[in-house]
Amino acid sequence: MALAPRLWRLLPLRRGAAPDAWSLKTRGSHEHRGTRPFRGCEVIGNSRTIKRGLLFSALSYLSFETYQAICQAAVVHAIDKVEEVLEQADYLYESGETEKLYQLLIQYKESEDAELLWRLARASRGIAQLSTTSEEEKKVLVYEALEYAKRALEKNESSFAVHKWYAICISDVGDYEGIEVKIANAYIIKEHFEKAIELNPKDATSIHLMGIWCYTFAEMPWYQRRIAKLLFANPPMDPNFYSKNLLLLGKTYLKLNNKKLAAFWLIKAKDHPAHTEEDKQIQTEAAHLLTGL
């Protein structure tokens, strides 16, 4: 802001002030050459022109500084706004307010923020699963969810949540694409679940979904299970992380008619420490399946 005083010092002399050496020298040189000398009005007129130009320059500079300050404030405000929306979205999700969550996030469907987009994918999928949603609406929502997840992945490949929900959305779309596409997508789904687990090994949901993915393929007809056997060469997770994973692995190998490995994982599930009511139910189911071997 110190530019204005400096500019005023550069302005030409006001009316009635004595001309400086440069003006006298210039006027003398013109007279010596026989040309018309400067008149006072011309000097004053030129001074006014220069003064206006300098004033406009000063104002332009100040306006630019103001513009920059406004832009910076807008960016900060936008970041704060996104954080606020994310907090609201997470609260609504944890509260089970599926419809309110969707209405909140759908306003940002054109956003370039990956955190907003994967949450919108999750919300769209949640609406699709409501009993009040028609089959036609469900299909539209499932494909929309995949589009949001895909855009989120393009914006941020370092987010475990993005990979997780991208894999989930691809799996959902497979229900409308036929069994061949579903099998072809299996490798993609597996890759993104594994990436999600790699980025966040403590996310139980990703690990659990990996187990469900395995079990789903094991339930396919025999010719499809032959493909699944190639995918299940090694357990695709840390099986001891979550007791239900142990049960799912046991059930998976039961479907593959591998009783030895089925018994191995079912015993682990039965003997896994029960910390929750779900753990107790898993122990009971594993014990029941073992009696049939």
XYZ file of C-alpha atoms in Angstrom:
293
model
C 0.000 0.000 0.000
C 3.032 2.335 0.073
C 2.843 2.799 -3.692
C 0.435 5.775 -3.654
C 2.714 8.270 -1.789
C 5.567 7.394 -4.136
C 3.352 8.039 -7.146
C 2.269 11.438 -5.854
C 5.901 12.498 -5.585
C 6.313 11.692 -9.272
C 3.426 13.915 -10.391
C 4.244 17.111 -12.415
C 4.182 20.533 -10.774
C 0.789 22.117 -10.116
C -0.317 25.384 -11.726
C 1.920 28.320 -10.855
C 4.884 26.290 -9.627
C 8.319 27.077 -11.024
C 9.388 24.773 -13.873
C 12.207 22.383 -13.167
C 15.549 22.258 -14.965
C 14.299 19.640 -17.430
C 11.398 21.883 -18.515
C 13.660 24.953 -18.933
C 16.203 23.041 -20.896
C 13.574 21.592 -23.165
C 11.898 24.918 -23.751
C 15.245 26.568 -24.505
C 16.181 23.952 -27.015
C 12.921 24.432 -28.869
C 13.391 28.150 -28.980
C 16.943 27.792 -30.201
C 15.681 25.667 -33.084
C 13.008 28.234 -33.921
C 10.083 25.984 -32.988
C 6.980 27.110 -31.070
C 7.706 27.193 -27.326
C 5.561 25.385 -24.744
C 2.685 27.421 -23.410
C 1.555 27.117 -19.796
C -1.731 25.461 -20.758
C 0.104 22.755 -22.645
C 2.295 21.954 -19.648
C -0.695 21.904 -17.370
C -2.670 19.812 -19.855
C 0.133 17.285 -20.186
C 0.495 17.216 -16.409
C -3.159 16.415 -16.008
C -2.872 13.599 -18.536
C 0.156 12.131 -16.784
C -1.503 12.571 -13.410
C -4.613 10.730 -14.554
C -2.486 7.918 -15.992
C -0.539 7.518 -12.773
C -3.718 7.594 -10.716
C -5.245 4.886 -12.883
C -2.066 2.816 -12.481
C -2.169 3.212 -8.715
C -5.839 2.298 -8.563
C -5.265 -0.701 -10.838
C -2.478 -1.908 -8.571
C -4.619 -1.464 -5.465
C -7.550 -3.181 -7.171
C -5.328 -6.134 -8.077
C -4.147 -6.449 -4.489
C -7.761 -6.379 -3.314
C -8.698 -8.976 -5.914
C -5.906 -11.272 -4.730
C -6.992 -10.892 -1.123
C -10.602 -11.705 -2.032
C -9.525 -14.781 -4.039
C -7.393 -16.068 -1.176
C -10.247 -15.569 1.255
C -12.593 -17.395 -1.130
C -10.231 -20.391 -1.323
C -9.989 -20.595 2.462
C -13.767 -20.312 2.731
C -14.233 -23.064 0.112
C -11.924 -25.413 2.026
C -13.750 -24.696 5.262
C -17.063 -25.304 3.483
C -15.936 -28.707 2.194
C -14.762 -29.751 5.651
C -18.109 -28.702 7.077
C -20.014 -30.724 4.482
C -17.839 -33.788 5.099
C -18.495 -33.593 8.833
C -22.234 -33.328 8.199
C -22.117 -36.237 5.749
C -20.255 -38.515 8.154
C -22.659 -37.664 10.954
C -25.694 -38.449 8.783
C -24.108 -41.708 7.598
C -23.376 -42.862 11.153
C -26.921 -41.880 12.123
C -28.424 -43.951 9.321
C -30.028 -40.905 7.693
C -29.638 -42.246 4.165
C -32.058 -39.923 2.387
C -30.831 -36.769 4.146
C -27.257 -37.787 3.388
C -28.046 -38.186 -0.299
C -29.888 -34.846 -0.460
C -26.907 -33.135 1.162
C -24.267 -34.615 -1.137
C -26.144 -34.587 -4.436
C -25.754 -30.803 -4.402
C -22.024 -31.394 -4.955
C -22.254 -33.920 -7.779
C -20.156 -31.623 -9.994
C -17.444 -31.326 -7.360
C -13.828 -32.181 -8.111
C -13.167 -33.195 -4.496
C -12.527 -36.940 -4.132
C -13.702 -36.979 -0.507
C -17.076 -35.599 -1.511
C -17.373 -37.858 -4.554
C -16.755 -41.208 -2.860
C -19.203 -40.270 -0.144
C -21.759 -39.406 -2.819
C -21.130 -42.811 -4.416
C -21.797 -44.441 -1.049
C -24.930 -42.356 -0.519
C -26.279 -43.176 -4.002
C -25.744 -46.860 -3.332
C -27.504 -46.478 0.009
C -30.584 -44.986 -1.662
C -30.523 -47.782 -4.240
C -30.753 -50.374 -1.477
C -33.805 -48.848 0.201
C -36.952 -50.969 -0.004
C -38.878 -47.935 -1.250
C -36.614 -47.565 -4.303
C -38.019 -49.044 -7.509
C -35.951 -51.397 -9.662
C -35.670 -48.764 -12.384
C -34.448 -46.137 -9.918
C -32.090 -48.637 -8.321
C -30.369 -49.369 -11.611
C -29.915 -45.659 -12.358
C -28.501 -45.031 -8.885
C -26.105 -47.978 -9.105
C -24.600 -46.668 -12.330
C -24.481 -43.123 -10.968
C -22.664 -44.394 -7.881
C -20.040 -46.044 -10.076
C -19.560 -42.809 -12.023
C -19.006 -40.822 -8.828
C -16.572 -43.445 -7.526
C -14.706 -43.449 -10.825
C -14.315 -39.674 -10.744
C -13.124 -39.867 -7.143
C -10.477 -42.401 -8.167
C -9.299 -40.104 -10.973
C -8.874 -37.297 -8.434
C -7.159 -39.267 -5.682
C -5.625 -42.732 -6.024
C -4.118 -42.552 -2.536
C -7.404 -42.841 -0.649
C -8.275 -46.298 0.674
C -11.959 -45.304 0.852
C -11.970 -44.377 -2.835
C -10.588 -47.791 -3.824
C -13.010 -49.584 -1.511
C -16.121 -47.885 -2.831
C -14.965 -48.100 -6.421
C -14.680 -51.875 -5.992
C -18.110 -52.061 -4.331
C -19.736 -50.032 -7.103
C -18.151 -52.158 -9.851
C -19.507 -55.240 -8.109
C -23.010 -53.732 -7.982
C -22.990 -52.868 -11.668
C -21.991 -56.460 -12.428
C -25.499 -57.539 -11.426
C -26.784 -55.747 -14.529
C -23.981 -56.694 -16.912
C -24.203 -60.476 -16.903
C -22.006 -63.226 -15.490
C -19.211 -62.864 -18.041
C -18.685 -59.199 -17.218
C -18.961 -59.973 -13.516
C -16.185 -62.554 -13.738
C -14.059 -60.211 -15.848
C -14.551 -57.478 -13.266
C -13.564 -59.843 -10.469
C -9.895 -59.140 -11.010
C -10.515 -55.396 -10.921
C -12.583 -55.680 -7.753
C -9.934 -57.834 -6.086
C -7.206 -55.372 -7.082
C -8.992 -52.384 -5.553
C -9.942 -54.189 -2.351
C -6.317 -55.206 -1.947
C -5.205 -51.633 -2.627
C -7.640 -50.348 -0.007
C -6.238 -52.822 2.517
C -2.678 -51.872 1.585
C -3.437 -48.176 2.124
C -5.243 -48.839 5.393
C -4.555 -52.286 6.909
C -6.738 -51.403 9.906
C -9.934 -50.910 7.926
C -11.995 -53.916 8.945
C -14.664 -53.157 6.352
C -12.282 -53.611 3.404
C -11.002 -56.875 4.836
C -14.504 -58.123 5.538
C -15.658 -57.243 2.020
C -12.718 -59.137 0.609
C -13.950 -62.193 2.464
C -17.480 -61.730 1.147
C -16.061 -61.367 -2.357
C -14.355 -64.724 -2.010
C -17.465 -66.397 -0.656
C -19.670 -64.961 -3.408
C -17.482 -66.478 -6.084
C -17.379 -69.795 -4.315
C -21.191 -70.004 -4.575
C -21.052 -69.938 -8.374
C -21.666 -73.062 -10.495
C -18.786 -75.516 -10.887
C -17.457 -74.094 -14.180
C -17.368 -70.627 -12.640
C -15.805 -71.955 -9.462
C -12.927 -73.309 -11.540
C -12.127 -69.711 -12.396
C -12.570 -68.793 -8.750
C -10.033 -71.438 -7.698
C -7.372 -69.532 -9.609
C -8.321 -66.394 -7.739
C -8.348 -68.138 -4.357
C -4.880 -69.654 -4.612
C -3.951 -67.778 -1.426
C -6.187 -66.161 1.189
C -6.524 -62.528 -0.001
C -6.498 -61.030 3.505
C -5.215 -61.227 7.016
C -7.780 -63.846 8.094
C -7.262 -63.408 11.819
C -8.181 -59.733 11.754
C -11.914 -60.369 11.942
C -13.618 -63.545 13.156
C -16.168 -63.527 10.344
C -13.350 -63.727 7.817
C -12.369 -67.089 9.332
C -15.934 -68.330 8.958
C -16.207 -67.047 5.387
C -12.967 -68.735 4.393
C -14.218 -72.002 5.871
C -17.515 -71.692 3.974
C -15.641 -70.764 0.818
C -13.583 -73.939 0.907
C -16.725 -75.941 1.665
C -18.206 -74.640 -1.593
C -14.986 -75.620 -3.357
C -15.293 -79.132 -1.876
C -11.964 -78.764 -0.090
C -12.965 -80.239 3.267
C -9.471 -80.190 4.703
C -9.021 -76.439 4.326
C -12.673 -75.854 5.218
C -12.167 -77.645 8.534
C -8.929 -75.730 9.153
C -10.624 -72.306 8.900
C -13.864 -73.354 10.609
C -11.920 -74.592 13.637
C -10.147 -71.265 13.771
C -13.495 -69.479 13.619
C -14.927 -71.665 16.408
C -11.895 -71.100 18.634
C -11.551 -67.381 17.953
C -12.049 -65.306 21.161
C -15.585 -63.970 21.344
C -15.580 -60.269 22.176
C -18.963 -59.394 20.703
C -22.357 -60.975 20.206
C -21.486 -61.434 16.535
C -18.352 -63.398 17.513
C -20.544 -65.763 19.565
C -22.884 -66.297 16.632
C -19.904 -67.036 14.391
C -18.580 -69.594 16.873
C -21.976 -71.334 16.912
C -22.272 -71.421 13.113
C -18.684 -72.669 12.681
C -19.301 -75.479 15.216
C -22.493 -76.437 13.384
C -20.703 -76.619 10.021
C -17.911 -78.705 11.506
C -20.387 -81.362 12.615
C -21.362 -81.889 8.983
C -17.819 -82.623 7.798
